Every structure is written in structure tokens, then in C-alpha cells.
PQR file of N, CA, C, O and H, with PARSE charges and radii, in Angstrom:
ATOM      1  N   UNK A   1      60.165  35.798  -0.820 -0.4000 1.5000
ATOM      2  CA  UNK A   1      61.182  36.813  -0.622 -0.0000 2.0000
ATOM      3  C   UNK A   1      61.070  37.353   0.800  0.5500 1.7000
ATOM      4  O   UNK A   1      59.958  37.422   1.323 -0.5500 1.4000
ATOM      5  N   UNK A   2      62.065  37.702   1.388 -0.4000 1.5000
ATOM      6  CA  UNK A   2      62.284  38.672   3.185 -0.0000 2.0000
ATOM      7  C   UNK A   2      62.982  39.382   2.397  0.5500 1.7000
ATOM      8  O   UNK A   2      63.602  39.236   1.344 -0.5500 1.4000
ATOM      9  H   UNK A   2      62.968  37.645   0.962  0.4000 1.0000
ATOM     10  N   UNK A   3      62.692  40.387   3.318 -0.4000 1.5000
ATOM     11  CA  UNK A   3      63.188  41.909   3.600 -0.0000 2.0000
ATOM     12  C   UNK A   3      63.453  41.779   5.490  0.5500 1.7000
ATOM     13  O   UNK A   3      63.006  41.153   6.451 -0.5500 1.4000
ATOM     14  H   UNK A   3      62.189  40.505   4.174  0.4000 1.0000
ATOM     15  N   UNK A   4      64.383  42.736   5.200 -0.4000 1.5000
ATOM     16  CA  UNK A   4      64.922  43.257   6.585 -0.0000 2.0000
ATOM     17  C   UNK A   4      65.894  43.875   6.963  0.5500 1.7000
ATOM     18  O   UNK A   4      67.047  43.592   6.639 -0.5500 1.4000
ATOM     19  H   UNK A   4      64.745  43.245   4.419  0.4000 1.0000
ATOM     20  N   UNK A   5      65.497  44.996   7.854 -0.4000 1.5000
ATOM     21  CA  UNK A   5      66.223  46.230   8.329 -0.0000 2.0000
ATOM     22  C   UNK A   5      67.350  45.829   9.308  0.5500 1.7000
ATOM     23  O   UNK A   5      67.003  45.191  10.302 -0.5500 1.4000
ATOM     24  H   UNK A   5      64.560  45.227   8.117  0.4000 1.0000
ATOM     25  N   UNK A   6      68.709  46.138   9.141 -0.4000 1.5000
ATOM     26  CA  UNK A   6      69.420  45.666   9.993 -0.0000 2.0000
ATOM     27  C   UNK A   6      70.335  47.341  10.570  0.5500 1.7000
ATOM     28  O   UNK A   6      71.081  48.092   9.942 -0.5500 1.4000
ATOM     29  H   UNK A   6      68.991  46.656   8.334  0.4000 1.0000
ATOM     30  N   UNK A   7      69.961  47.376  11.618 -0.4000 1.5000
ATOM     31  CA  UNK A   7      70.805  47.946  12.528 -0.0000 2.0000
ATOM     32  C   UNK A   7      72.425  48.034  12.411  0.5500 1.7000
ATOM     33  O   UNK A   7      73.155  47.228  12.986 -0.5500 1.4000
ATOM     34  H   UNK A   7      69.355  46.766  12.128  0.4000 1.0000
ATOM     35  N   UNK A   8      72.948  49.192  11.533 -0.4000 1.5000
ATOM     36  CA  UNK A   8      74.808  49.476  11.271 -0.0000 2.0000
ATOM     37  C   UNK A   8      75.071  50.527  11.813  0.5500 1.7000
ATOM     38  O   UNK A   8      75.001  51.498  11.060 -0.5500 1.4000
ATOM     39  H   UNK A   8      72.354  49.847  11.066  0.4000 1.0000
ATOM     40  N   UNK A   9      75.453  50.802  13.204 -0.4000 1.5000
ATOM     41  CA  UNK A   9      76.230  51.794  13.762 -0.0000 2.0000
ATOM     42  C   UNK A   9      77.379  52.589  13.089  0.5500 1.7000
ATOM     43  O   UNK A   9      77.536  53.809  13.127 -0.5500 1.4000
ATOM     44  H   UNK A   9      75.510  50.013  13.816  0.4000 1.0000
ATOM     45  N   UNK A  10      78.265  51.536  12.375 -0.4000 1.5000
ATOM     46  CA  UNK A  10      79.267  52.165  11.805 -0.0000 2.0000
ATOM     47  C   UNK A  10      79.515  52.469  10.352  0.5500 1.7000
ATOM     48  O   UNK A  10      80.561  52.393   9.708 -0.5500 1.4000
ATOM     49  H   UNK A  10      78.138  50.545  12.344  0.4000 1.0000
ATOM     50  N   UNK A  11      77.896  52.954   9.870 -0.4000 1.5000
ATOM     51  CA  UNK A  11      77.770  53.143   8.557 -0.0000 2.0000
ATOM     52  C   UNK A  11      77.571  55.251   9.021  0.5500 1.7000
ATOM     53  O   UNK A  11      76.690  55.870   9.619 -0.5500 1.4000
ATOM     54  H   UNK A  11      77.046  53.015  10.393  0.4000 1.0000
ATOM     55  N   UNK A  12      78.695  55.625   8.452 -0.4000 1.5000
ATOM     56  CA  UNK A  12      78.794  57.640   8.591 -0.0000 2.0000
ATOM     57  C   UNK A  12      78.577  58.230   7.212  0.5500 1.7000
ATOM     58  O   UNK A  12      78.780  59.442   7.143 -0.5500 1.4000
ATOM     59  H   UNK A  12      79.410  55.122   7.966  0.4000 1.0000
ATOM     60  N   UNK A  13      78.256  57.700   6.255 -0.4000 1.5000
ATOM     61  CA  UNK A  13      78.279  58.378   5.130 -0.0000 2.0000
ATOM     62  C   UNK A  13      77.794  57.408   3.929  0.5500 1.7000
ATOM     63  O   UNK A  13      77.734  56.179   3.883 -0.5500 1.4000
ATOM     64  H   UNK A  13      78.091  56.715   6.311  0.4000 1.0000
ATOM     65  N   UNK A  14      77.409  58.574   2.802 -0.4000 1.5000
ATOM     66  CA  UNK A  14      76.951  57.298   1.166 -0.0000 2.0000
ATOM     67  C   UNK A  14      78.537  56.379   1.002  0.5500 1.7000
ATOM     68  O   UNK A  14      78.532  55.334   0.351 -0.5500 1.4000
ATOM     69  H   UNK A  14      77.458  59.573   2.839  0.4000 1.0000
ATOM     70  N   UNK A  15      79.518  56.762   1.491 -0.4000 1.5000
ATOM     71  CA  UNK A  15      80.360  55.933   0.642 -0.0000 2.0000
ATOM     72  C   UNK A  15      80.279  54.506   1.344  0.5500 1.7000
ATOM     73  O   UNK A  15      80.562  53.395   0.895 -0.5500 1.4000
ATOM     74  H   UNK A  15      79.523  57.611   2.019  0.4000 1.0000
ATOM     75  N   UNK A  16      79.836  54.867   2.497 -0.4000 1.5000
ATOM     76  CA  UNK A  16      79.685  53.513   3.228 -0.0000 2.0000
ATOM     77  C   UNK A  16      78.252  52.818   3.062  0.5500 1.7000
ATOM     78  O   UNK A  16      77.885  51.718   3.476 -0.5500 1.4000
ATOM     79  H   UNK A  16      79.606  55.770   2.862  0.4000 1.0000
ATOM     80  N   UNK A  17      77.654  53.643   2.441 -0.4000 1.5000
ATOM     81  CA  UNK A  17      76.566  52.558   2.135 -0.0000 2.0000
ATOM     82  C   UNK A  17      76.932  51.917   0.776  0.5500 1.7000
ATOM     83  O   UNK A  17      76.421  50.879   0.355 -0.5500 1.4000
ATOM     84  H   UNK A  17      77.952  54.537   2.105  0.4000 1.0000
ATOM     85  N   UNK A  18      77.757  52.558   0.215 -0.4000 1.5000
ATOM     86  CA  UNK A  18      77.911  52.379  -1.418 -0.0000 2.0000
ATOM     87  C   UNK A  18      78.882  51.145  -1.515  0.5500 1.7000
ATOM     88  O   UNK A  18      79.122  50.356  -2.429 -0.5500 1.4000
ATOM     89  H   UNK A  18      78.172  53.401   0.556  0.4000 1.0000
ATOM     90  N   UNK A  19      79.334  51.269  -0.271 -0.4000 1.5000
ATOM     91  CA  UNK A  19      80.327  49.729  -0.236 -0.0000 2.0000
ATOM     92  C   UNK A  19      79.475  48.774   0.519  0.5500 1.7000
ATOM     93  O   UNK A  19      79.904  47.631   0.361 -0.5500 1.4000
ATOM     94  H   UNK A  19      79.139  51.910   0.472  0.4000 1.0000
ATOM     95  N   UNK A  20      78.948  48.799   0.903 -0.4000 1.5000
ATOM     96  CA  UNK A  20      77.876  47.711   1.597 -0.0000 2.0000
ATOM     97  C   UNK A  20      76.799  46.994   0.340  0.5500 1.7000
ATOM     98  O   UNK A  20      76.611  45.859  -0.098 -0.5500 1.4000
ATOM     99  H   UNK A  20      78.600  49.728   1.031  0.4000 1.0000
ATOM    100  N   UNK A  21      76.386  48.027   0.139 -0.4000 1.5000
ATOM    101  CA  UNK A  21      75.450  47.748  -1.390 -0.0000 2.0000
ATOM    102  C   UNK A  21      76.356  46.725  -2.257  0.5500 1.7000
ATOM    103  O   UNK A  21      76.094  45.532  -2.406 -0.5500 1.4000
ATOM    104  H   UNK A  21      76.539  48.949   0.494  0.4000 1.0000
ATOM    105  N   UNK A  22      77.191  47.236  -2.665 -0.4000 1.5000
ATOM    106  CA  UNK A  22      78.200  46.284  -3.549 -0.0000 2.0000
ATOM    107  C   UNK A  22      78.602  44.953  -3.192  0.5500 1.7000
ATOM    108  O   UNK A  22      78.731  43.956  -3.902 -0.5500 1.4000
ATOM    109  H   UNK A  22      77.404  48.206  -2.544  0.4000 1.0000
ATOM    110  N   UNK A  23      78.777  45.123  -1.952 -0.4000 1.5000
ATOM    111  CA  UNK A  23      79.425  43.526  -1.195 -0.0000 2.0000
ATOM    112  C   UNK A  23      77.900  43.068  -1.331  0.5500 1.7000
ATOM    113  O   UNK A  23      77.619  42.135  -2.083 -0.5500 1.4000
ATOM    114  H   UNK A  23      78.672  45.934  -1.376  0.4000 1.0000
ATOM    115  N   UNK A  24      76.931  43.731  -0.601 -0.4000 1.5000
ATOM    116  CA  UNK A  24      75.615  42.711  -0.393 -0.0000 2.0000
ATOM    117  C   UNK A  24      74.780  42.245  -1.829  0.5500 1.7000
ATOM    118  O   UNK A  24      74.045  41.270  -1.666 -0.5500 1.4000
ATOM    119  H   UNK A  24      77.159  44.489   0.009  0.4000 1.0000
ATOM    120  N   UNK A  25      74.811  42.835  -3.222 -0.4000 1.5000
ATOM    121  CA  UNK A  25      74.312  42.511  -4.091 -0.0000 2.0000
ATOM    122  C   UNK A  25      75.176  41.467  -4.730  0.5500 1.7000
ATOM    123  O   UNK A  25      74.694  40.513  -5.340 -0.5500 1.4000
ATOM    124  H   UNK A  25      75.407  43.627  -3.354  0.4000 1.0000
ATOM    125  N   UNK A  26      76.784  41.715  -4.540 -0.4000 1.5000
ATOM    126  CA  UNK A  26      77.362  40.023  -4.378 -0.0000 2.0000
ATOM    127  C   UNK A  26      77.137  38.758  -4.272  0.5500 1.7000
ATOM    128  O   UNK A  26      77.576  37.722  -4.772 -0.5500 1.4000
ATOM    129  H   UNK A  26      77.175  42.490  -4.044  0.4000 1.0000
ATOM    130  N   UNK A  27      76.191  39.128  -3.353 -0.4000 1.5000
ATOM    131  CA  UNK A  27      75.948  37.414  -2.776 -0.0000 2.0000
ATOM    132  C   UNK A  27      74.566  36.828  -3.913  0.5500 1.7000
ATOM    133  O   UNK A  27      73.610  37.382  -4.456 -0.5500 1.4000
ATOM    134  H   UNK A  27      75.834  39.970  -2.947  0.4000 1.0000
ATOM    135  N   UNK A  28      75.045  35.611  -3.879 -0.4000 1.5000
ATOM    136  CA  UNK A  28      73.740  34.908  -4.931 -0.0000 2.0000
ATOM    137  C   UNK A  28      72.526  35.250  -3.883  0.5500 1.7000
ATOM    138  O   UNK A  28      72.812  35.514  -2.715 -0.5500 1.4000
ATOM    139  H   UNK A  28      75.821  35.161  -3.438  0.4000 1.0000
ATOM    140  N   UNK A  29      71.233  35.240  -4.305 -0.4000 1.5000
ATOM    141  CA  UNK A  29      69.955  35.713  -3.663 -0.0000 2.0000
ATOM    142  C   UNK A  29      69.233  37.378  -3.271  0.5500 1.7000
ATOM    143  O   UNK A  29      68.055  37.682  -3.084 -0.5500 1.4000
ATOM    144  H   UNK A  29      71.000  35.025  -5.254  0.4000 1.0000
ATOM    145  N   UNK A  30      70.440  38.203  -3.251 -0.4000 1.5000
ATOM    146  CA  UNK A  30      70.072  39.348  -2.427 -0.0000 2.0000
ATOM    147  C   UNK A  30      69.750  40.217  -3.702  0.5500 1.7000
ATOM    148  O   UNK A  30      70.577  40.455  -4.582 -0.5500 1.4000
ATOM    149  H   UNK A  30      71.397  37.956  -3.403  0.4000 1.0000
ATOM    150  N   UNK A  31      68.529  40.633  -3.694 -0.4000 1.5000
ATOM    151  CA  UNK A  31      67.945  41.161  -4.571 -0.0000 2.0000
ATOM    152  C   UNK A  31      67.818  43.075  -4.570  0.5500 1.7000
ATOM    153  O   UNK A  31      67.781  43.881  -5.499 -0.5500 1.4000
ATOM    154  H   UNK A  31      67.857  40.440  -2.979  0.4000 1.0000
ATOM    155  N   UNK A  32      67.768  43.285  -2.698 -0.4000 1.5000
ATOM    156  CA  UNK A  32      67.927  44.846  -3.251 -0.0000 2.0000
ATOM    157  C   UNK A  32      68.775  45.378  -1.703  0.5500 1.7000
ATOM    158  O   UNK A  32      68.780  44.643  -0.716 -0.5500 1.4000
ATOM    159  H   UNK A  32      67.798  42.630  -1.943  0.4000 1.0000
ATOM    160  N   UNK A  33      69.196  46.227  -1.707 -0.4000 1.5000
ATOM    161  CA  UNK A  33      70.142  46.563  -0.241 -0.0000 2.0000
ATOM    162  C   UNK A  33      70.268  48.309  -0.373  0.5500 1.7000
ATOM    163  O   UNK A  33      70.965  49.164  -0.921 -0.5500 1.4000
ATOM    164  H   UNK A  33      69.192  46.825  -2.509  0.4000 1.0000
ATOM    165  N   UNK A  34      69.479  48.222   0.228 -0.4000 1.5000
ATOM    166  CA  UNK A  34      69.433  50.137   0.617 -0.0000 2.0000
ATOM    167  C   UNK A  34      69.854  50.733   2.066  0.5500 1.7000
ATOM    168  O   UNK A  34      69.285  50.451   3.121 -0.5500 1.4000
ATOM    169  H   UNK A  34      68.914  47.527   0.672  0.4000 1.0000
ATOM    170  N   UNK A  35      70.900  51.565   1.928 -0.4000 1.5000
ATOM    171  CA  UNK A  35      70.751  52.036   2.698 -0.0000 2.0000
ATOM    172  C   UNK A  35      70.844  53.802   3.440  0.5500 1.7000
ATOM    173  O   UNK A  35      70.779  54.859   2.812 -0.5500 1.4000
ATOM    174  H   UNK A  35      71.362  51.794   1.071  0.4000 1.0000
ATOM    175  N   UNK A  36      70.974  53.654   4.596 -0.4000 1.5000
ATOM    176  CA  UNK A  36      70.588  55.348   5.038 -0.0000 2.0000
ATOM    177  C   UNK A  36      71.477  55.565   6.148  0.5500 1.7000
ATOM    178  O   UNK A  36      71.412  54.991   7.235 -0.5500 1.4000
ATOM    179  H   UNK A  36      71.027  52.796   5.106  0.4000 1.0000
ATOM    180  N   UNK A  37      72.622  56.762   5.663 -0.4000 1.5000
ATOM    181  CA  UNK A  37      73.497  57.128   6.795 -0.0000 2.0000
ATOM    182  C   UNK A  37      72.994  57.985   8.147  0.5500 1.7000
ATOM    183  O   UNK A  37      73.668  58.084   9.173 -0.5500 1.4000
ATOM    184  H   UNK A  37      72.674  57.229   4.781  0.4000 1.0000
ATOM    185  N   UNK A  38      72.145  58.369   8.013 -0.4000 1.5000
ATOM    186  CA  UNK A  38      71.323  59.622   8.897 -0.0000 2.0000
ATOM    187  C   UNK A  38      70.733  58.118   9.714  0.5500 1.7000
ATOM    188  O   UNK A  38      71.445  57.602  10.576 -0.5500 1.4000
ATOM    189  H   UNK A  38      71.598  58.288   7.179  0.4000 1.0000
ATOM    190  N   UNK A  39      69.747  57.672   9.441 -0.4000 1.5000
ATOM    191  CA  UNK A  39      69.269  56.304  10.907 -0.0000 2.0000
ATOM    192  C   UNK A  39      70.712  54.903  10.783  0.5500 1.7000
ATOM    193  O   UNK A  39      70.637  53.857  11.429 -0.5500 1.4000
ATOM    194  H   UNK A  39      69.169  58.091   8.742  0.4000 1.0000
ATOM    195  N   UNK A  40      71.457  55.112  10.186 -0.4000 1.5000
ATOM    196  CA  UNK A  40      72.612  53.684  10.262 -0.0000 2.0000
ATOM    197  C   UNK A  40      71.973  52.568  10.197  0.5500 1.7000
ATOM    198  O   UNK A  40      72.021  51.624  10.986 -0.5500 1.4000
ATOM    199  H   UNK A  40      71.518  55.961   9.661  0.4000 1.0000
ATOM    200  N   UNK A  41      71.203  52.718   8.979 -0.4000 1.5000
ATOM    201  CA  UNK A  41      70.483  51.328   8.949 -0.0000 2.0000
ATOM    202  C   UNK A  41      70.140  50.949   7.242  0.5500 1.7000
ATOM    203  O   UNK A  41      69.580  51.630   6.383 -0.5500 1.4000
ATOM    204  H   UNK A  41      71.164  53.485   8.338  0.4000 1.0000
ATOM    205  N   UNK A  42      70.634  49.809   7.194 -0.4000 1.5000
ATOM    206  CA  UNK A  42      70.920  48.804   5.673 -0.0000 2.0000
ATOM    207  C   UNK A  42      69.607  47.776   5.618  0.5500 1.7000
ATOM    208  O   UNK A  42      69.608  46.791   6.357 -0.5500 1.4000
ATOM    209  H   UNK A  42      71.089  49.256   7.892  0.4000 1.0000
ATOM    210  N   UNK A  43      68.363  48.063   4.620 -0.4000 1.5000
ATOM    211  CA  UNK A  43      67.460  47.216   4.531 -0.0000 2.0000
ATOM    212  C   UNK A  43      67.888  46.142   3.286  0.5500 1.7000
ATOM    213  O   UNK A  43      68.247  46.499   2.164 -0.5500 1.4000
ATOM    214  H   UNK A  43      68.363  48.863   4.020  0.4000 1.0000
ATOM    215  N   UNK A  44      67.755  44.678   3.778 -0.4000 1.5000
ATOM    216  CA  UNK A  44      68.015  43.835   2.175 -0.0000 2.0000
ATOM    217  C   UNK A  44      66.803  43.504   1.887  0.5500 1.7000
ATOM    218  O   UNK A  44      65.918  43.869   2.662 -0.5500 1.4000
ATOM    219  H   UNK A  44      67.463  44.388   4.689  0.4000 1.0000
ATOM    220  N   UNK A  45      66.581  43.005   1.122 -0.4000 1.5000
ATOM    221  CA  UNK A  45      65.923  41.805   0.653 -0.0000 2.0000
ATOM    222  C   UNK A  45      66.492  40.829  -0.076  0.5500 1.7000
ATOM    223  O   UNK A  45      67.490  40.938  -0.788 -0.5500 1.4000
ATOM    224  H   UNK A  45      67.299  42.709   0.492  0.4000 1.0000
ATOM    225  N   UNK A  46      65.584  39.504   0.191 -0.4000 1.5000
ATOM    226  CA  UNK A  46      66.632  38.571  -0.548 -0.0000 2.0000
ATOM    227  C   UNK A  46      65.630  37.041  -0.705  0.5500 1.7000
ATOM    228  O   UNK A  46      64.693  36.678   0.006 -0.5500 1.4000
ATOM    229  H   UNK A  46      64.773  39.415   0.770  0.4000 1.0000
ATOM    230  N   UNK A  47      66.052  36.574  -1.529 -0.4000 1.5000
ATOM    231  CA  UNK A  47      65.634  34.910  -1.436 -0.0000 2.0000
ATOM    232  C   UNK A  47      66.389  34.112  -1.060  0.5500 1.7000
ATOM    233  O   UNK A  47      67.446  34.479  -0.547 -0.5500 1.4000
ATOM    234  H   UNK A  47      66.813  36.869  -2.106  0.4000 1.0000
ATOM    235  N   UNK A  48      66.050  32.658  -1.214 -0.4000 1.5000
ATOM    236  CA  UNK A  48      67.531  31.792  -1.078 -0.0000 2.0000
ATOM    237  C   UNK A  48      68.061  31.851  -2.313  0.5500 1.7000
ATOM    238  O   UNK A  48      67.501  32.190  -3.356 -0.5500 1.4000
ATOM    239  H   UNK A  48      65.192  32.359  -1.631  0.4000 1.0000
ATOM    240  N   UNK A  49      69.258  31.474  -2.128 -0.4000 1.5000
ATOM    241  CA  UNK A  49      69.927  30.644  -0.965 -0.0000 2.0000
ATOM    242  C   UNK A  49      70.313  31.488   0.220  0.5500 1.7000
ATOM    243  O   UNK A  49      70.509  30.954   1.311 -0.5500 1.4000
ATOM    244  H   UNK A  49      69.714  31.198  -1.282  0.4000 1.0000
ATOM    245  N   UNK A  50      70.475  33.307  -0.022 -0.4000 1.5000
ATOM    246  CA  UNK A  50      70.512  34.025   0.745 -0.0000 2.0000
ATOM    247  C   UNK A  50      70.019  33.591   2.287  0.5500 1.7000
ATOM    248  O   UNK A  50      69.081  32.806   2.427 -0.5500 1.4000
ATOM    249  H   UNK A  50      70.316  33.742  -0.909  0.4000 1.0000
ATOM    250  N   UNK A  51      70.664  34.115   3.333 -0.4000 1.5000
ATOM    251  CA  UNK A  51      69.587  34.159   4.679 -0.0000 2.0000
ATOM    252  C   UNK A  51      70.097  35.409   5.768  0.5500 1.7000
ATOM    253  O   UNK A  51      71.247  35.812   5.946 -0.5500 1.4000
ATOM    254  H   UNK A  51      71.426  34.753   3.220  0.4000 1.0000
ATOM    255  N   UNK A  52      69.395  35.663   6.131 -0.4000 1.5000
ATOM    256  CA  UNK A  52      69.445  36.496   7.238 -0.0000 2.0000
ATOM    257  C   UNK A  52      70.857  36.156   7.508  0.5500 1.7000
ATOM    258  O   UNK A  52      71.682  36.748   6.812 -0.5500 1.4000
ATOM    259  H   UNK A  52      68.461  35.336   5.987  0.4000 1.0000
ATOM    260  N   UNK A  53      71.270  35.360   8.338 -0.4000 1.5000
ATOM    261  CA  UNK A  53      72.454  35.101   8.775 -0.0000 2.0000
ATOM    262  C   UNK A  53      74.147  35.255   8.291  0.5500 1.7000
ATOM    263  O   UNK A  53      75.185  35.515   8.900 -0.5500 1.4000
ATOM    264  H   UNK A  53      70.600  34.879   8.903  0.4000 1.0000
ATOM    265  N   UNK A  54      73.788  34.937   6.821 -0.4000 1.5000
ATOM    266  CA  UNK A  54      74.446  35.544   6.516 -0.0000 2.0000
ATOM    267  C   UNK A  54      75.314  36.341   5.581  0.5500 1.7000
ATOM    268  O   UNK A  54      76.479  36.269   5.189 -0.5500 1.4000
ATOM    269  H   UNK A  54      72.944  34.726   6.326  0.4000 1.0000
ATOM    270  N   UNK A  55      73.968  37.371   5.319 -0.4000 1.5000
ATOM    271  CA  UNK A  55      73.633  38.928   4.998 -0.0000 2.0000
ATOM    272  C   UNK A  55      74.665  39.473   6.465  0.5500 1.7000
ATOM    273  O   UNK A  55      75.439  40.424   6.358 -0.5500 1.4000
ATOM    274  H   UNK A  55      73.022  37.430   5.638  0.4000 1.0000
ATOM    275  N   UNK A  56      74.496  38.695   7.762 -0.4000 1.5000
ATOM    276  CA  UNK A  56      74.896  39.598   9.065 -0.0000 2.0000
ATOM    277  C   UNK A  56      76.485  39.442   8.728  0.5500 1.7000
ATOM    278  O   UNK A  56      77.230  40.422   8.718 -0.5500 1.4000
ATOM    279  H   UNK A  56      73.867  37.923   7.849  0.4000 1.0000
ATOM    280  N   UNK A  57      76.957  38.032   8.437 -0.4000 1.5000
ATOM    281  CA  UNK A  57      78.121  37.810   8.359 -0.0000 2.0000
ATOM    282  C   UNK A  57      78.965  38.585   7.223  0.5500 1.7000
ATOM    283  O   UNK A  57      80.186  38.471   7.112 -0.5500 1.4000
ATOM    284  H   UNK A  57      76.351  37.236   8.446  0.4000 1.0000
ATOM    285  N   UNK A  58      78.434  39.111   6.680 -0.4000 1.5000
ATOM    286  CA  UNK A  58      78.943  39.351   5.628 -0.0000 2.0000
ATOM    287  C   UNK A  58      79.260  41.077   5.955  0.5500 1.7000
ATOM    288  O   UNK A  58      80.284  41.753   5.855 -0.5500 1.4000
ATOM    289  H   UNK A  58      77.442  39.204   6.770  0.4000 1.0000
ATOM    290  N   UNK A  59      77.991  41.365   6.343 -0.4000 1.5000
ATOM    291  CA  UNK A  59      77.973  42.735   6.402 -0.0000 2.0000
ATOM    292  C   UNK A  59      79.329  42.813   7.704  0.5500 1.7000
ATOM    293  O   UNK A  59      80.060  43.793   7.560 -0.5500 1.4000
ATOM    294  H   UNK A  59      77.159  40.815   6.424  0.4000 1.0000
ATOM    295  N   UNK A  60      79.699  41.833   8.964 -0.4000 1.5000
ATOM    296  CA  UNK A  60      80.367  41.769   9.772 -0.0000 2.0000
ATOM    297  C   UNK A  60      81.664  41.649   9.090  0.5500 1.7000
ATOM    298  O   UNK A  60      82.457  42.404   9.654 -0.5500 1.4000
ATOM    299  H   UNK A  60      79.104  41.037   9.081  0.4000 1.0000
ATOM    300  N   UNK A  61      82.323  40.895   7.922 -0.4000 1.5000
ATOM    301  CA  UNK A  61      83.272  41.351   7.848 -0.0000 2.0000
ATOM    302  C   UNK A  61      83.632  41.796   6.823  0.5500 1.7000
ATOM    303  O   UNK A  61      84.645  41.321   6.310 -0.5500 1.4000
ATOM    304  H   UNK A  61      81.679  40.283   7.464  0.4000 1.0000
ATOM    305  N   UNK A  62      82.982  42.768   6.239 -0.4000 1.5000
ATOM    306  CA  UNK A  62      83.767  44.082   5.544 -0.0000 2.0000
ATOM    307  C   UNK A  62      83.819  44.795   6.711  0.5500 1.7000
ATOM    308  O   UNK A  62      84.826  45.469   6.495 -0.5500 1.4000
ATOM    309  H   UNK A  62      82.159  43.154   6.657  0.4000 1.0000
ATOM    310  N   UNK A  63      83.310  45.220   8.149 -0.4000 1.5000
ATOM    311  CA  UNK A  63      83.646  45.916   8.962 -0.0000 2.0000
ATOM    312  C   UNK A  63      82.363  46.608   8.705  0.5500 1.7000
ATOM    313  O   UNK A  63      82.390  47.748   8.241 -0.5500 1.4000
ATOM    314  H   UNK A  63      82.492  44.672   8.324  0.4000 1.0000
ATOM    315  N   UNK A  64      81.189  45.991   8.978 -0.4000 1.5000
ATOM    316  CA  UNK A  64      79.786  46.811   9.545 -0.0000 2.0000
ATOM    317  C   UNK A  64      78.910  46.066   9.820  0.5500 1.7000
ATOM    318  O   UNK A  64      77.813  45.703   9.398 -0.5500 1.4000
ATOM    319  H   UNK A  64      81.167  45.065   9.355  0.4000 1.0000
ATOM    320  N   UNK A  65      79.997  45.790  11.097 -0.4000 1.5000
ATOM    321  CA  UNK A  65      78.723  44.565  11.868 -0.0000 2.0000
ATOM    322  C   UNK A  65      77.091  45.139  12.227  0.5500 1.7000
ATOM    323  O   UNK A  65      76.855  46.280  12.624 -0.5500 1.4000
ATOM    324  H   UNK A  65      80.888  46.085  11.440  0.4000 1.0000
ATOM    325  N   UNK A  66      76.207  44.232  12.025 -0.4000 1.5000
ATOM    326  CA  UNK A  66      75.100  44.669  12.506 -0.0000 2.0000
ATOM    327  C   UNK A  66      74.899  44.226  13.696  0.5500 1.7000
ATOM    328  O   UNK A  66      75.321  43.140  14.094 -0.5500 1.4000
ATOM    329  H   UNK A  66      76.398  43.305  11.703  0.4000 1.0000
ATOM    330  N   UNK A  67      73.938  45.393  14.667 -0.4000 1.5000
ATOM    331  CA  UNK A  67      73.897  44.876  15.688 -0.0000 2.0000
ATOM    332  C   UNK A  67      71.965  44.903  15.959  0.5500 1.7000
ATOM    333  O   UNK A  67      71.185  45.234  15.066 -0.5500 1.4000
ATOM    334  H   UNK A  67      73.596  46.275  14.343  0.4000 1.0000
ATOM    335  N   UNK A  68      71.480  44.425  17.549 -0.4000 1.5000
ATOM    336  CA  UNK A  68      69.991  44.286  17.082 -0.0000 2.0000
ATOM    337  C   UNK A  68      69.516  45.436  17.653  0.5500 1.7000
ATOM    338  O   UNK A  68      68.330  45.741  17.531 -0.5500 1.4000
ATOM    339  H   UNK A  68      72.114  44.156  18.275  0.4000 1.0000
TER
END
């Protein structure tokens, strides 16, 4: 299993984490997705088939791209 903190500038509030959470537990592999409006930052974890990459893509288009 990885974990990892990804950097979301344009996460301002729970509702926006609450829609991120939802899209990211979507995907086959991603096991937990927390996040925190006060630092703008979405931690996943995940197995495969999941990957880093794209957890990014994904989070990029609902409209919260991560950046590094």
C-alpha cells in the first residue's frame, strides 16, 4: 500500500473535500482520502491498480489539480 499527501490549492472548504473524497474512493484501489481545508492538502492511500498518477489526474479534472 502508498500513501501520499498531495498539495490542492483550490480546495476552500469541507464541501470540497467532501467532493474529492467521493470522486477519489471511486477509483478501484484507493483505499482512504482525507482531507484538510485549513493546509489544502488531500492525503490518499491506495494499492493497485491505483497510482499516484492517476489519483493526480483525476483529482485534475474534477477541478483540483494538484500541484508539488
Amino acid at each position: 500500500m502508498e500513501k501520499r499527501t498531495f498539495n490542492v490549492p483550490k480546495i476552500s472548504c469541507v464541501h470540497c473535500v467532501a467532493a474529492i473524497q467521493k470522486e477519489l474512493h471511486e477509483m478501484e484501489g484507493v483505499t482512504q482520502a482525507n482531507g484538510d481545508p485549513q493546509t489544502k492538502t488531500v492525503t490518499v492511500a491506495w494499492q493497485p491498480p491505483a497510482t499516484a498518477s492517476e489519483i493526480e489526474a483525476r483529482l485534475s479534472e474534477i477541478g483540483y489539480p494538484a500541484s508539488p
